PDB file of C-alpha atoms in Angstrom:
ATOM      1  CA  ASP A   1      -1.878   5.530  15.416  1.00 96.00           C
ATOM      2  CA  ILE A   2      -2.404   1.777  15.114  1.00 98.00           C
ATOM      3  CA  GLN A   3       0.923  -0.048  15.063  1.00 98.00           C
ATOM      4  CA  MET A   4       1.200  -3.265  13.052  1.00 98.00           C
ATOM      5  CA  THR A   5       3.868  -5.680  14.273  1.00 98.00           C
ATOM      6  CA  GLN A   6       4.691  -8.274  11.640  1.00 98.00           C
ATOM      7  CA  SER A   7       6.885 -11.324  12.109  1.00 98.00           C
ATOM      8  CA  PRO A   8       9.170 -12.793  11.106  1.00 98.00           C
ATOM      9  CA  SER A   9      11.021 -10.125   9.128  1.00 98.00           C
ATOM     10  CA  SER A  10      12.371 -12.838   6.863  1.00 98.00           C
ATOM     11  CA  LEU A  11      12.097 -16.555   6.369  1.00 98.00           C
ATOM     12  CA  SER A  12      13.593 -19.254   4.214  1.00 98.00           C
ATOM     13  CA  ALA A  13      11.593 -22.321   3.248  1.00 97.00           C
ATOM     14  CA  SER A  14      11.559 -25.097   0.688  1.00 97.00           C
ATOM     15  CA  VAL A  15       9.232 -25.449  -2.256  1.00 97.00           C
ATOM     16  CA  GLY A  16       6.141 -27.248  -1.028  1.00 97.00           C
ATOM     17  CA  ASP A  17       6.437 -26.038   2.561  1.00 98.00           C
ATOM     18  CA  ARG A  18       3.620 -24.388   4.485  1.00 98.00           C
ATOM     19  CA  ILE A  19       4.645 -20.978   5.795  1.00 98.00           C
ATOM     20  CA  THR A  20       2.949 -18.605   8.187  1.00 98.00           C
ATOM     21  CA  ILE A  21       3.382 -14.888   8.823  1.00 98.00           C
ATOM     22  CA  THR A  22       1.793 -13.134  11.757  1.00 98.00           C
ATOM     23  CA  CYS A  23       0.658  -9.571  12.203  1.00 98.00           C
ATOM     24  CA  GLN A  24      -0.405  -8.043  15.494  1.00 98.00           C
ATOM     25  CA  ALA A  25      -2.301  -4.786  15.759  1.00 98.00           C
ATOM     26  CA  SER A  26      -1.785  -2.442  18.701  1.00 98.00           C
ATOM     27  CA  GLN A  27      -5.566  -2.213  19.133  1.00 98.00           C
ATOM     28  CA  ASP A  28      -8.688  -3.997  17.968  1.00 98.00           C
ATOM     29  CA  ILE A  29      -9.124  -3.570  14.220  1.00 98.00           C
ATOM     30  CA  SER A  30     -11.922  -6.121  13.808  1.00 97.00           C
ATOM     31  CA  LYS A  31     -11.239  -7.735  10.417  1.00 98.00           C
ATOM     32  CA  SER A  32      -9.987  -4.570   8.691  1.00 98.00           C
ATOM     33  CA  LEU A  33      -6.770  -6.105   7.416  1.00 98.00           C
ATOM     34  CA  ASP A  34      -5.244  -6.654   4.001  1.00 98.00           C
ATOM     35  CA  TRP A  35      -2.285  -8.793   2.976  1.00 98.00           C
ATOM     36  CA  TYR A  36      -0.094  -7.717   0.062  1.00 98.00           C
ATOM     37  CA  GLN A  37       2.646  -9.373  -1.955  1.00 98.00           C
ATOM     38  CA  GLN A  38       5.417  -7.254  -3.439  1.00 98.00           C
ATOM     39  CA  LYS A  39       8.064  -8.517  -5.833  1.00 97.00           C
ATOM     40  CA  PRO A  40      11.279  -6.539  -6.429  1.00 94.00           C
ATOM     41  CA  GLY A  41      10.755  -3.510  -8.613  1.00 93.00           C
ATOM     42  CA  LYS A  42       6.991  -4.021  -8.723  1.00 96.00           C
ATOM     43  CA  ALA A  43       3.992  -2.455  -7.066  1.00 97.00           C
ATOM     44  CA  PRO A  44       2.252  -4.383  -4.278  1.00 98.00           C
ATOM     45  CA  ARG A  45      -0.483  -6.842  -5.188  1.00 97.00           C
ATOM     46  CA  LEU A  46      -3.500  -7.382  -2.928  1.00 98.00           C
ATOM     47  CA  LEU A  47      -3.909 -11.034  -1.953  1.00 98.00           C
ATOM     48  CA  ILE A  48      -6.291 -11.058   1.004  1.00 98.00           C
ATOM     49  CA  TYR A  49      -8.813  -8.465   2.239  1.00 98.00           C
ATOM     50  CA  ASP A  50     -11.054  -8.370   5.290  1.00 97.00           C
ATOM     51  CA  ALA A  51      -8.447 -10.585   6.973  1.00 98.00           C
ATOM     52  CA  SER A  52      -9.553 -13.780   5.262  1.00 98.00           C
ATOM     53  CA  THR A  53     -11.170 -13.123   1.861  1.00 98.00           C
ATOM     54  CA  LEU A  54      -9.148 -14.092  -1.183  1.00 97.00           C
ATOM     55  CA  GLU A  55      -8.926 -11.357  -3.814  1.00 97.00           C
ATOM     56  CA  THR A  56     -10.148 -12.320  -7.281  1.00 94.00           C
ATOM     57  CA  GLY A  57      -7.556 -14.276  -9.246  1.00 95.00           C
ATOM     58  CA  VAL A  58      -5.334 -15.125  -6.283  1.00 97.00           C
ATOM     59  CA  PRO A  59      -4.333 -18.785  -5.994  1.00 97.00           C
ATOM     60  CA  SER A  60      -6.072 -20.751  -3.272  1.00 97.00           C
ATOM     61  CA  ARG A  61      -2.762 -21.713  -1.610  1.00 98.00           C
ATOM     62  CA  PHE A  62      -2.875 -18.243  -0.031  1.00 98.00           C
ATOM     63  CA  SER A  63      -5.132 -17.742   2.984  1.00 98.00           C
ATOM     64  CA  GLY A  64      -5.619 -15.506   5.986  1.00 98.00           C
ATOM     65  CA  ILE A  65      -7.207 -15.871   9.399  1.00 98.00           C
ATOM     66  CA  GLY A  66      -7.754 -13.703  12.422  1.00 98.00           C
ATOM     67  CA  SER A  67      -9.706 -10.805  13.863  1.00 98.00           C
ATOM     68  CA  GLY A  68      -9.279  -8.236  16.592  1.00 98.00           C
ATOM     69  CA  THR A  69      -5.536  -7.867  17.101  1.00 98.00           C
ATOM     70  CA  ASP A  70      -4.009 -11.123  15.876  1.00 98.00           C
ATOM     71  CA  PHE A  71      -3.783 -12.187  12.262  1.00 98.00           C
ATOM     72  CA  THR A  72      -2.045 -14.937  10.324  1.00 98.00           C
ATOM     73  CA  PHE A  73      -1.177 -15.215   6.651  1.00 98.00           C
ATOM     74  CA  ILE A  74      -0.547 -18.701   5.269  1.00 98.00           C
ATOM     75  CA  ILE A  75       0.962 -20.031   2.081  1.00 98.00           C
ATOM     76  CA  ASN A  76       0.191 -23.710   1.681  1.00 96.00           C
ATOM     77  CA  SER A  77       2.727 -25.415  -0.553  1.00 95.00           C
ATOM     78  CA  LEU A  78       5.185 -22.605  -1.252  1.00 98.00           C
ATOM     79  CA  GLN A  79       6.017 -22.137  -4.937  1.00 97.00           C
ATOM     80  CA  SER A  80       9.108 -20.550  -6.472  1.00 97.00           C
ATOM     81  CA  GLU A  81       6.975 -17.693  -7.822  1.00 97.00           C
ATOM     82  CA  ASP A  82       5.956 -16.796  -4.260  1.00 98.00           C
ATOM     83  CA  ILE A  83       9.391 -15.311  -3.575  1.00 97.00           C
ATOM     84  CA  ALA A  84       8.505 -11.795  -2.496  1.00 98.00           C
ATOM     85  CA  THR A  85       7.990  -9.536   0.474  1.00 98.00           C
ATOM     86  CA  TYR A  86       4.593  -9.711   2.173  1.00 98.00           C
ATOM     87  CA  TYR A  87       2.935  -6.885   4.087  1.00 98.00           C
ATOM     88  CA  CYS A  88      -0.113  -6.624   6.289  1.00 98.00           C
ATOM     89  CA  GLN A  89      -2.028  -3.344   6.299  1.00 98.00           C
ATOM     90  CA  GLN A  90      -4.846  -2.153   8.549  1.00 98.00           C
ATOM     91  CA  TYR A  91      -7.632   0.086   7.291  1.00 97.00           C
ATOM     92  CA  ASN A  92      -9.696   0.298  10.458  1.00 97.00           C
ATOM     93  CA  ASP A  93      -8.557   3.878  11.052  1.00 96.00           C
ATOM     94  CA  VAL A  94      -6.402   6.585   9.590  1.00 97.00           C
ATOM     95  CA  PRO A  95      -3.536   6.775   9.284  1.00 97.00           C
ATOM     96  CA  LEU A  96      -3.567   3.505   7.408  1.00 98.00           C
ATOM     97  CA  THR A  97      -0.561   1.524   8.601  1.00 98.00           C
ATOM     98  CA  PHE A  98       1.516  -1.310   7.217  1.00 98.00           C
ATOM     99  CA  GLY A  99       3.481  -4.010   8.946  1.00 98.00           C
ATOM    100  CA  GLY A 100       7.233  -3.990   8.474  1.00 98.00           C
ATOM    101  CA  GLY A 101       7.166  -6.748   5.884  1.00 98.00           C
ATOM    102  CA  THR A 102       8.301 -10.366   5.663  1.00 98.00           C
ATOM    103  CA  LYS A 103      10.815 -11.326   3.007  1.00 98.00           C
ATOM    104  CA  VAL A 104      10.227 -14.898   1.840  1.00 98.00           C
ATOM    105  CA  GLU A 105      13.096 -16.771   0.222  1.00 97.00           C
ATOM    106  CA  ILE A 106      13.572 -20.293  -1.088  1.00 95.00           C
ATOM    107  CA  LYS A 107      15.922 -22.528   0.882  1.00 93.00           C
TER     108      LYS A 107
ATOM    109  CA  GLU B   1      -6.966  -2.480 -18.899  1.00 95.00           C
ATOM    110  CA  VAL B   2      -6.278  -0.400 -15.813  1.00 96.00           C
ATOM    111  CA  HIS B   3      -3.401   2.044 -15.809  1.00 97.00           C
ATOM    112  CA  LEU B   4      -2.125   4.379 -13.112  1.00 98.00           C
ATOM    113  CA  VAL B   5       0.836   6.402 -14.298  1.00 98.00           C
ATOM    114  CA  GLU B   6       2.697   8.639 -11.878  1.00 98.00           C
ATOM    115  CA  SER B   7       4.909  11.532 -12.938  1.00 98.00           C
ATOM    116  CA  GLY B   8       6.614  14.560 -11.453  1.00 98.00           C
ATOM    117  CA  GLY B   9       9.295  12.956  -9.325  1.00 98.00           C
ATOM    118  CA  GLY B  10      12.931  13.955  -9.368  1.00 97.00           C
ATOM    119  CA  LEU B  11      15.834  15.344  -7.383  1.00 98.00           C
ATOM    120  CA  ILE B  12      14.942  18.313  -5.228  1.00 98.00           C
ATOM    121  CA  GLN B  13      16.792  20.236  -2.536  1.00 98.00           C
ATOM    122  CA  PRO B  14      15.546  20.276   1.043  1.00 98.00           C
ATOM    123  CA  GLY B  15      12.898  22.939   1.474  1.00 98.00           C
ATOM    124  CA  GLY B  16      11.822  22.690  -2.143  1.00 98.00           C
ATOM    125  CA  SER B  17       8.505  21.751  -3.696  1.00 98.00           C
ATOM    126  CA  LEU B  18       7.293  19.138  -6.149  1.00 98.00           C
ATOM    127  CA  ARG B  19       3.908  18.261  -7.593  1.00 98.00           C
ATOM    128  CA  LEU B  20       3.235  14.627  -8.361  1.00 98.00           C
ATOM    129  CA  SER B  21       0.542  13.593 -10.807  1.00 98.00           C
ATOM    130  CA  CYS B  22      -1.149  10.253 -11.365  1.00 98.00           C
ATOM    131  CA  ALA B  23      -3.100   9.692 -14.569  1.00 98.00           C
ATOM    132  CA  ALA B  24      -5.748   6.995 -14.265  1.00 98.00           C
ATOM    133  CA  SER B  25      -7.509   4.986 -16.953  1.00 97.00           C
ATOM    134  CA  GLY B  26      -9.445   1.752 -17.319  1.00 97.00           C
ATOM    135  CA  PHE B  27     -11.686   2.158 -14.282  1.00 96.00           C
ATOM    136  CA  THR B  28     -14.211   4.657 -12.952  1.00 97.00           C
ATOM    137  CA  PHE B  29     -11.706   6.943 -11.259  1.00 97.00           C
ATOM    138  CA  SER B  30     -14.376   9.310  -9.947  1.00 98.00           C
ATOM    139  CA  SER B  31     -16.001   6.563  -7.853  1.00 97.00           C
ATOM    140  CA  TYR B  32     -13.095   5.723  -5.587  1.00 97.00           C
ATOM    141  CA  TRP B  33     -10.991   7.020  -2.753  1.00 98.00           C
ATOM    142  CA  MET B  34      -7.420   7.394  -4.003  1.00 98.00           C
ATOM    143  CA  HIS B  35      -4.208   7.157  -2.029  1.00 98.00           C
ATOM    144  CA  TRP B  36      -0.510   7.981  -2.102  1.00 98.00           C
ATOM    145  CA  VAL B  37       1.888   5.451  -0.574  1.00 98.00           C
ATOM    146  CA  ARG B  38       5.653   5.959  -0.206  1.00 98.00           C
ATOM    147  CA  GLN B  39       8.441   3.411  -0.171  1.00 98.00           C
ATOM    148  CA  VAL B  40      12.124   4.005   0.366  1.00 95.00           C
ATOM    149  CA  PRO B  41      13.873   1.548  -1.984  1.00 91.00           C
ATOM    150  CA  GLY B  42      14.561  -1.651  -0.067  1.00 91.00           C
ATOM    151  CA  LYS B  43      12.329  -0.601   2.826  1.00 96.00           C
ATOM    152  CA  GLY B  44       8.677  -0.915   3.777  1.00 97.00           C
ATOM    153  CA  LEU B  45       5.473   0.754   2.654  1.00 98.00           C
ATOM    154  CA  VAL B  46       4.237   3.962   4.281  1.00 98.00           C
ATOM    155  CA  TRP B  47       0.809   5.422   3.675  1.00 98.00           C
ATOM    156  CA  VAL B  48       0.937   9.144   2.963  1.00 98.00           C
ATOM    157  CA  SER B  49      -2.505  10.495   2.147  1.00 98.00           C
ATOM    158  CA  ARG B  50      -5.956   9.770   0.745  1.00 98.00           C
ATOM    159  CA  ILE B  51      -8.822  11.671  -0.832  1.00 98.00           C
ATOM    160  CA  ASN B  52     -12.433  10.644  -1.261  1.00 98.00           C
ATOM    161  CA  SER B  53     -14.237  10.355  -4.554  1.00 98.00           C
ATOM    162  CA  ASP B  54     -15.581  13.903  -4.735  1.00 96.00           C
ATOM    163  CA  ALA B  55     -12.535  15.517  -3.078  1.00 98.00           C
ATOM    164  CA  SER B  56     -14.540  16.669  -0.071  1.00 98.00           C
ATOM    165  CA  ARG B  57     -12.474  14.661   2.424  1.00 98.00           C
ATOM    166  CA  THR B  58      -8.747  14.207   2.816  1.00 98.00           C
ATOM    167  CA  ASN B  59      -6.470  12.545   5.345  1.00 98.00           C
ATOM    168  CA  TYR B  60      -2.712  12.712   5.871  1.00 98.00           C
ATOM    169  CA  ALA B  61       0.042  10.950   7.754  1.00 98.00           C
ATOM    170  CA  ASP B  62       1.254  13.098  10.629  1.00 97.00           C
ATOM    171  CA  SER B  63       4.690  13.295   9.030  1.00 97.00           C
ATOM    172  CA  VAL B  64       3.347  15.236   6.019  1.00 98.00           C
ATOM    173  CA  LYS B  65       0.398  17.115   7.511  1.00 98.00           C
ATOM    174  CA  GLY B  66       0.643  20.805   6.746  1.00 98.00           C
ATOM    175  CA  ARG B  67       3.271  20.282   4.043  1.00 98.00           C
ATOM    176  CA  PHE B  68       1.567  18.001   1.502  1.00 98.00           C
ATOM    177  CA  THR B  69      -1.776  18.529  -0.207  1.00 98.00           C
ATOM    178  CA  ILE B  70      -3.668  15.807  -2.045  1.00 98.00           C
ATOM    179  CA  SER B  71      -6.169  16.756  -4.715  1.00 98.00           C
ATOM    180  CA  ARG B  72      -7.890  15.295  -7.745  1.00 98.00           C
ATOM    181  CA  ASP B  73      -9.508  16.338 -11.006  1.00 98.00           C
ATOM    182  CA  ASN B  74     -12.193  13.803 -11.883  1.00 98.00           C
ATOM    183  CA  GLY B  75     -12.715  15.430 -15.272  1.00 98.00           C
ATOM    184  CA  LYS B  76      -9.109  14.641 -16.122  1.00 98.00           C
ATOM    185  CA  ASN B  77      -8.970  11.336 -14.194  1.00 98.00           C
ATOM    186  CA  THR B  78      -5.897  12.624 -12.415  1.00 98.00           C
ATOM    187  CA  LEU B  79      -4.702  12.539  -8.811  1.00 98.00           C
ATOM    188  CA  TYR B  80      -2.163  15.022  -7.462  1.00 98.00           C
ATOM    189  CA  LEU B  81       0.166  15.415  -4.526  1.00 98.00           C
ATOM    190  CA  GLN B  82       1.593  18.862  -3.888  1.00 98.00           C
ATOM    191  CA  MET B  83       4.690  18.452  -1.741  1.00 98.00           C
ATOM    192  CA  ASN B  84       6.121  21.551  -0.038  1.00 98.00           C
ATOM    193  CA  SER B  85       8.939  22.097   2.472  1.00 98.00           C
ATOM    194  CA  LEU B  86      10.466  18.810   1.437  1.00 98.00           C
ATOM    195  CA  ARG B  87      12.785  16.974   3.822  1.00 98.00           C
ATOM    196  CA  ALA B  88      15.338  14.222   3.349  1.00 97.00           C
ATOM    197  CA  GLU B  89      12.942  11.783   5.015  1.00 97.00           C
ATOM    198  CA  ASP B  90      10.388  12.402   2.254  1.00 98.00           C
ATOM    199  CA  THR B  91      12.691  10.554  -0.153  1.00 98.00           C
ATOM    200  CA  GLY B  92      11.199   7.472  -1.731  1.00 98.00           C
ATOM    201  CA  VAL B  93       9.108   6.029  -4.506  1.00 98.00           C
ATOM    202  CA  TYR B  94       5.606   7.461  -4.441  1.00 98.00           C
ATOM    203  CA  PHE B  95       2.824   5.162  -5.595  1.00 98.00           C
ATOM    204  CA  CYS B  96      -0.688   6.281  -6.330  1.00 98.00           C
ATOM    205  CA  ALA B  97      -3.208   3.585  -5.581  1.00 98.00           C
ATOM    206  CA  ASN B  98      -6.826   2.602  -5.355  1.00 97.00           C
ATOM    207  CA  LEU B  99      -6.819   0.359  -2.266  1.00 96.00           C
ATOM    208  CA  GLN B 100     -10.397  -0.876  -2.617  1.00 92.00           C
ATOM    209  CA  TRP B 101     -10.688  -4.656  -2.805  1.00 88.00           C
ATOM    210  CA  ARG B 102     -11.702  -5.921  -6.259  1.00 88.00           C
ATOM    211  CA  ALA B 103     -10.416  -2.608  -7.585  1.00 90.00           C
ATOM    212  CA  ASN B 104      -6.986  -2.635  -5.988  1.00 94.00           C
ATOM    213  CA  TYR B 105      -4.773  -0.851  -8.473  1.00 97.00           C
ATOM    214  CA  TRP B 106      -1.302   0.621  -8.111  1.00 98.00           C
ATOM    215  CA  GLY B 107       0.944   2.640 -10.366  1.00 98.00           C
ATOM    216  CA  GLN B 108       4.594   1.812 -10.848  1.00 96.00           C
ATOM    217  CA  GLY B 109       5.688   4.768  -8.773  1.00 97.00           C
ATOM    218  CA  THR B 110       7.737   7.910  -9.236  1.00 98.00           C
ATOM    219  CA  LEU B 111      11.000   8.459  -7.362  1.00 98.00           C
ATOM    220  CA  VAL B 112      11.432  11.573  -5.260  1.00 98.00           C
ATOM    221  CA  THR B 113      14.910  12.260  -3.937  1.00 98.00           C
ATOM    222  CA  VAL B 114      15.355  15.092  -1.469  1.00 98.00           C
ATOM    223  CA  SER B 115      19.027  15.918  -1.181  1.00 97.00           C
ATOM    224  CA  SER B 116      21.403  18.840  -1.394  1.00 96.00           C
TER     225      SER B 116
END
Protein backbone atom coordinates (compact mmCIF):
# COMPACT_ATOMS: atom_id res chain seq x y z
CA ASP A 1 0.00 0.00 0.00
CA ILE A 2 1.11 3.58 -0.64
CA GLN A 3 1.53 5.46 2.63
CA MET A 4 0.81 9.20 2.68
CA THR A 5 2.67 11.14 5.37
CA GLN A 6 1.11 14.54 5.94
CA SER A 7 2.52 17.32 8.09
CA PRO A 8 1.99 19.16 10.26
CA SER A 9 -0.91 17.47 12.03
CA SER A 10 -2.12 20.88 13.15
CA LEU A 11 -1.22 24.51 12.75
CA SER A 12 -2.33 27.87 14.03
CA ALA A 13 -2.01 30.98 11.89
CA SER A 14 -3.39 34.49 11.61
CA VAL A 15 -5.87 35.76 9.07
CA GLY A 16 -3.90 36.84 6.03
CA ASP A 17 -1.02 34.44 6.61
CA ARG A 18 0.33 32.08 3.97
CA ILE A 19 0.26 28.48 5.17
CA THR A 20 1.73 25.32 3.71
CA ILE A 21 0.95 21.65 4.28
CA THR A 22 3.14 18.89 2.94
CA CYS A 23 2.33 15.35 1.93
CA GLN A 24 4.90 12.69 1.13
CA ALA A 25 4.07 9.47 -0.66
CA SER A 26 5.93 6.26 0.12
CA GLN A 27 6.47 5.70 -3.61
CA ASP A 28 6.20 7.63 -6.85
CA ILE A 29 2.58 8.56 -7.54
CA SER A 30 3.28 10.95 -10.42
CA LYS A 31 0.67 13.71 -10.02
CA SER A 32 -2.15 11.44 -8.81
CA LEU A 33 -2.97 13.48 -5.73
CA ASP A 34 -6.03 15.29 -4.46
CA TRP A 35 -6.38 17.80 -1.63
CA TYR A 36 -9.60 17.95 0.38
CA GLN A 37 -11.03 20.35 2.93
CA GLN A 38 -13.34 19.04 5.64
CA LYS A 39 -15.25 21.20 8.08
CA PRO A 40 -16.70 19.73 11.30
CA GLY A 41 -19.80 17.67 10.70
CA LYS A 42 -19.51 18.00 6.92
CA ALA A 43 -18.37 15.80 4.09
CA PRO A 44 -14.98 16.51 2.50
CA ARG A 45 -14.78 19.00 -0.35
CA LEU A 46 -12.31 18.54 -3.22
CA LEU A 47 -10.06 21.58 -3.65
CA ILE A 48 -7.17 20.42 -5.82
CA TYR A 49 -6.82 17.44 -8.18
CA ASP A 50 -3.89 16.15 -10.20
CA ALA A 51 -1.67 17.73 -7.54
CA SER A 52 -2.04 21.27 -8.84
CA THR A 53 -5.35 21.80 -10.68
CA LEU A 54 -7.95 23.90 -8.90
CA GLU A 55 -11.40 22.30 -8.79
CA THR A 56 -14.21 24.39 -10.28
CA GLY A 57 -15.48 27.04 -7.88
CA VAL A 58 -12.54 26.88 -5.48
CA PRO A 59 -11.00 30.23 -4.55
CA SER A 60 -7.66 31.00 -6.14
CA ARG A 61 -5.95 31.46 -2.75
CA PHE A 62 -5.73 27.66 -2.67
CA SER A 63 -2.98 26.00 -4.69
CA GLY A 64 -0.96 22.81 -4.91
CA ILE A 65 2.43 21.85 -6.27
CA GLY A 66 4.49 18.72 -6.55
CA SER A 67 4.90 15.40 -8.32
CA GLY A 68 6.48 12.05 -7.64
CA THR A 69 6.62 11.70 -3.87
CA ASP A 70 6.57 15.25 -2.51
CA PHE A 71 3.58 17.55 -2.56
CA THR A 72 2.67 20.90 -1.03
CA PHE A 73 -0.70 22.52 -0.43
CA ILE A 74 -0.76 26.29 0.01
CA ILE A 75 -3.33 28.75 1.26
CA ASN A 76 -2.33 32.29 0.37
CA SER A 77 -3.93 34.80 2.71
CA LEU A 78 -5.74 32.55 5.18
CA GLN A 79 -9.38 33.48 5.76
CA SER A 80 -11.56 32.70 8.78
CA GLU A 81 -13.73 30.42 6.63
CA ASP A 82 -10.68 28.25 5.88
CA ILE A 83 -10.77 26.79 9.39
CA ALA A 84 -10.99 23.08 8.67
CA THR A 85 -9.01 19.89 8.42
CA TYR A 86 -7.18 19.27 5.15
CA TYR A 87 -6.32 15.87 3.70
CA CYS A 88 -4.20 14.69 0.82
CA GLN A 89 -5.27 11.54 -1.01
CA GLN A 90 -3.45 9.48 -3.63
CA TYR A 91 -5.27 7.71 -6.44
CA ASN A 92 -2.29 6.28 -8.27
CA ASP A 93 -3.09 2.78 -7.01
CA VAL A 94 -5.55 0.89 -4.89
CA PRO A 95 -6.06 0.96 -2.05
CA LEU A 96 -6.63 4.68 -2.29
CA THR A 97 -4.97 6.24 0.74
CA PHE A 98 -5.35 9.48 2.64
CA GLY A 99 -2.87 11.48 4.65
CA GLY A 100 -3.53 11.81 8.36
CA GLY A 101 -4.94 15.31 8.05
CA THR A 102 -3.90 18.81 9.07
CA LYS A 103 -6.17 20.78 11.37
CA VAL A 104 -5.93 24.50 10.61
CA GLU A 105 -6.92 26.97 13.32
CA ILE A 106 -6.89 30.74 13.61
CA LYS A 107 -4.38 32.23 16.04
CA GLU B 1 -28.76 19.54 -7.66
CA VAL B 2 -26.68 16.53 -6.71
CA HIS B 3 -27.72 14.39 -3.78
CA LEU B 4 -26.12 11.30 -2.26
CA VAL B 5 -28.12 9.99 0.66
CA GLU B 6 -26.78 7.12 2.74
CA SER B 7 -28.94 4.92 4.94
CA GLY B 8 -28.75 1.64 6.82
CA GLY B 9 -26.34 2.50 9.61
CA GLY B 10 -26.94 1.76 13.25
CA LEU B 11 -25.76 -0.10 16.32
CA ILE B 12 -24.77 -3.69 15.66
CA GLN B 13 -23.07 -6.36 17.74
CA PRO B 14 -19.68 -7.74 16.74
CA GLY B 15 -20.09 -10.50 14.20
CA GLY B 16 -23.31 -9.02 12.87
CA SER B 17 -24.23 -7.75 9.43
CA LEU B 18 -25.50 -4.50 7.98
CA ARG B 19 -26.34 -3.32 4.49
CA LEU B 20 -25.70 0.31 3.67
CA SER B 21 -27.46 2.02 0.79
CA CYS B 22 -26.67 5.25 -1.02
CA ALA B 23 -29.34 6.83 -3.20
CA ALA B 24 -27.94 9.10 -5.89
CA SER B 25 -29.61 11.86 -7.88
CA GLY B 26 -28.68 14.91 -9.92
CA PHE B 27 -25.87 13.33 -11.93
CA THR B 28 -25.40 10.40 -14.30
CA PHE B 29 -24.79 7.78 -11.62
CA SER B 30 -24.27 4.98 -14.14
CA SER B 31 -21.24 6.71 -15.68
CA TYR B 32 -18.99 6.82 -12.64
CA TRP B 33 -16.94 4.69 -10.32
CA MET B 34 -18.44 4.97 -6.83
CA HIS B 35 -16.69 4.63 -3.50
CA TRP B 36 -17.27 4.07 0.21
CA VAL B 37 -15.06 6.00 2.64
CA ARG B 38 -15.12 5.58 6.43
CA GLN B 39 -14.32 8.07 9.15
CA VAL B 40 -14.24 7.50 12.88
CA PRO B 41 -15.64 10.72 14.40
CA GLY B 42 -12.73 13.05 15.14
CA LYS B 43 -10.30 10.92 13.14
CA GLY B 44 -9.09 10.70 9.55
CA LEU B 45 -10.56 9.39 6.32
CA VAL B 46 -10.14 5.76 5.28
CA TRP B 47 -11.04 4.45 1.86
CA VAL B 48 -13.05 1.24 2.03
CA SER B 49 -14.11 0.11 -1.43
CA ARG B 50 -14.96 1.12 -4.98
CA ILE B 51 -16.95 -0.23 -7.90
CA ASN B 52 -16.78 0.71 -11.56
CA SER B 53 -19.64 2.07 -13.60
CA ASP B 54 -21.01 -1.23 -14.86
CA ALA B 55 -20.23 -3.18 -11.67
CA SER B 56 -17.73 -5.43 -13.43
CA ARG B 57 -14.80 -4.36 -11.24
CA THR B 58 -14.48 -3.90 -7.51
CA ASN B 59 -11.65 -3.14 -5.11
CA TYR B 60 -11.43 -3.31 -1.32
CA ALA B 61 -9.20 -2.21 1.52
CA ASP B 62 -7.37 -5.18 2.98
CA SER B 63 -9.12 -4.63 6.30
CA VAL B 64 -12.55 -5.42 4.80
CA LYS B 65 -11.67 -7.85 2.01
CA GLY B 66 -13.73 -11.00 2.29
CA ARG B 67 -16.20 -9.42 4.71
CA PHE B 68 -17.65 -6.46 2.78
CA THR B 69 -19.24 -6.50 -0.66
CA ILE B 70 -19.87 -3.40 -2.74
CA SER B 71 -22.55 -3.44 -5.40
CA ARG B 72 -24.75 -1.08 -7.36
CA ASP B 73 -28.07 -0.96 -9.18
CA ASN B 74 -27.82 1.59 -11.98
CA GLY B 75 -31.53 1.27 -12.70
CA LYS B 76 -32.24 2.48 -9.18
CA ASN B 77 -29.26 4.88 -8.99
CA THR B 78 -28.24 3.19 -5.77
CA LEU B 79 -24.92 2.03 -4.33
CA TYR B 80 -24.71 -0.65 -1.64
CA LEU B 81 -22.25 -1.95 0.90
CA GLN B 82 -22.98 -5.33 2.45
CA MET B 83 -21.01 -5.56 5.68
CA ASN B 84 -20.62 -8.99 7.30
CA SER B 85 -18.64 -10.27 10.30
CA LEU B 86 -18.50 -6.76 11.67
CA ARG B 87 -15.75 -5.79 14.10
CA ALA B 88 -15.33 -2.93 16.55
CA GLU B 89 -12.77 -1.38 14.21
CA ASP B 90 -15.42 -1.08 11.49
CA THR B 91 -17.12 1.61 13.57
CA GLY B 92 -17.39 4.98 11.90
CA VAL B 93 -19.34 7.22 9.58
CA TYR B 94 -19.60 5.69 6.13
CA PHE B 95 -19.68 8.12 3.22
CA CYS B 96 -20.58 7.17 -0.31
CA ALA B 97 -18.76 9.29 -2.84
CA ASN B 98 -18.00 9.95 -6.45
CA LEU B 99 -14.31 10.93 -6.29
CA GLN B 100 -13.99 12.03 -9.91
CA TRP B 101 -12.78 15.61 -10.31
CA ARG B 102 -15.48 17.98 -11.59
CA ALA B 103 -17.99 15.43 -10.32
CA ASN B 104 -16.68 15.05 -6.79
CA TYR B 105 -19.77 14.39 -4.71
CA TRP B 106 -20.15 13.05 -1.19
CA GLY B 107 -23.11 12.09 0.95
CA GLN B 108 -23.46 13.21 4.53
CA GLY B 109 -22.66 9.76 5.84
CA THR B 110 -24.34 7.10 7.93
CA LEU B 111 -22.98 6.07 11.33
CA VAL B 112 -22.17 2.44 11.99
CA THR B 113 -21.38 1.49 15.56
CA VAL B 114 -20.13 -2.01 16.25
CA SER B 115 -20.37 -2.71 19.95
CA SER B 116 -21.76 -5.24 22.38
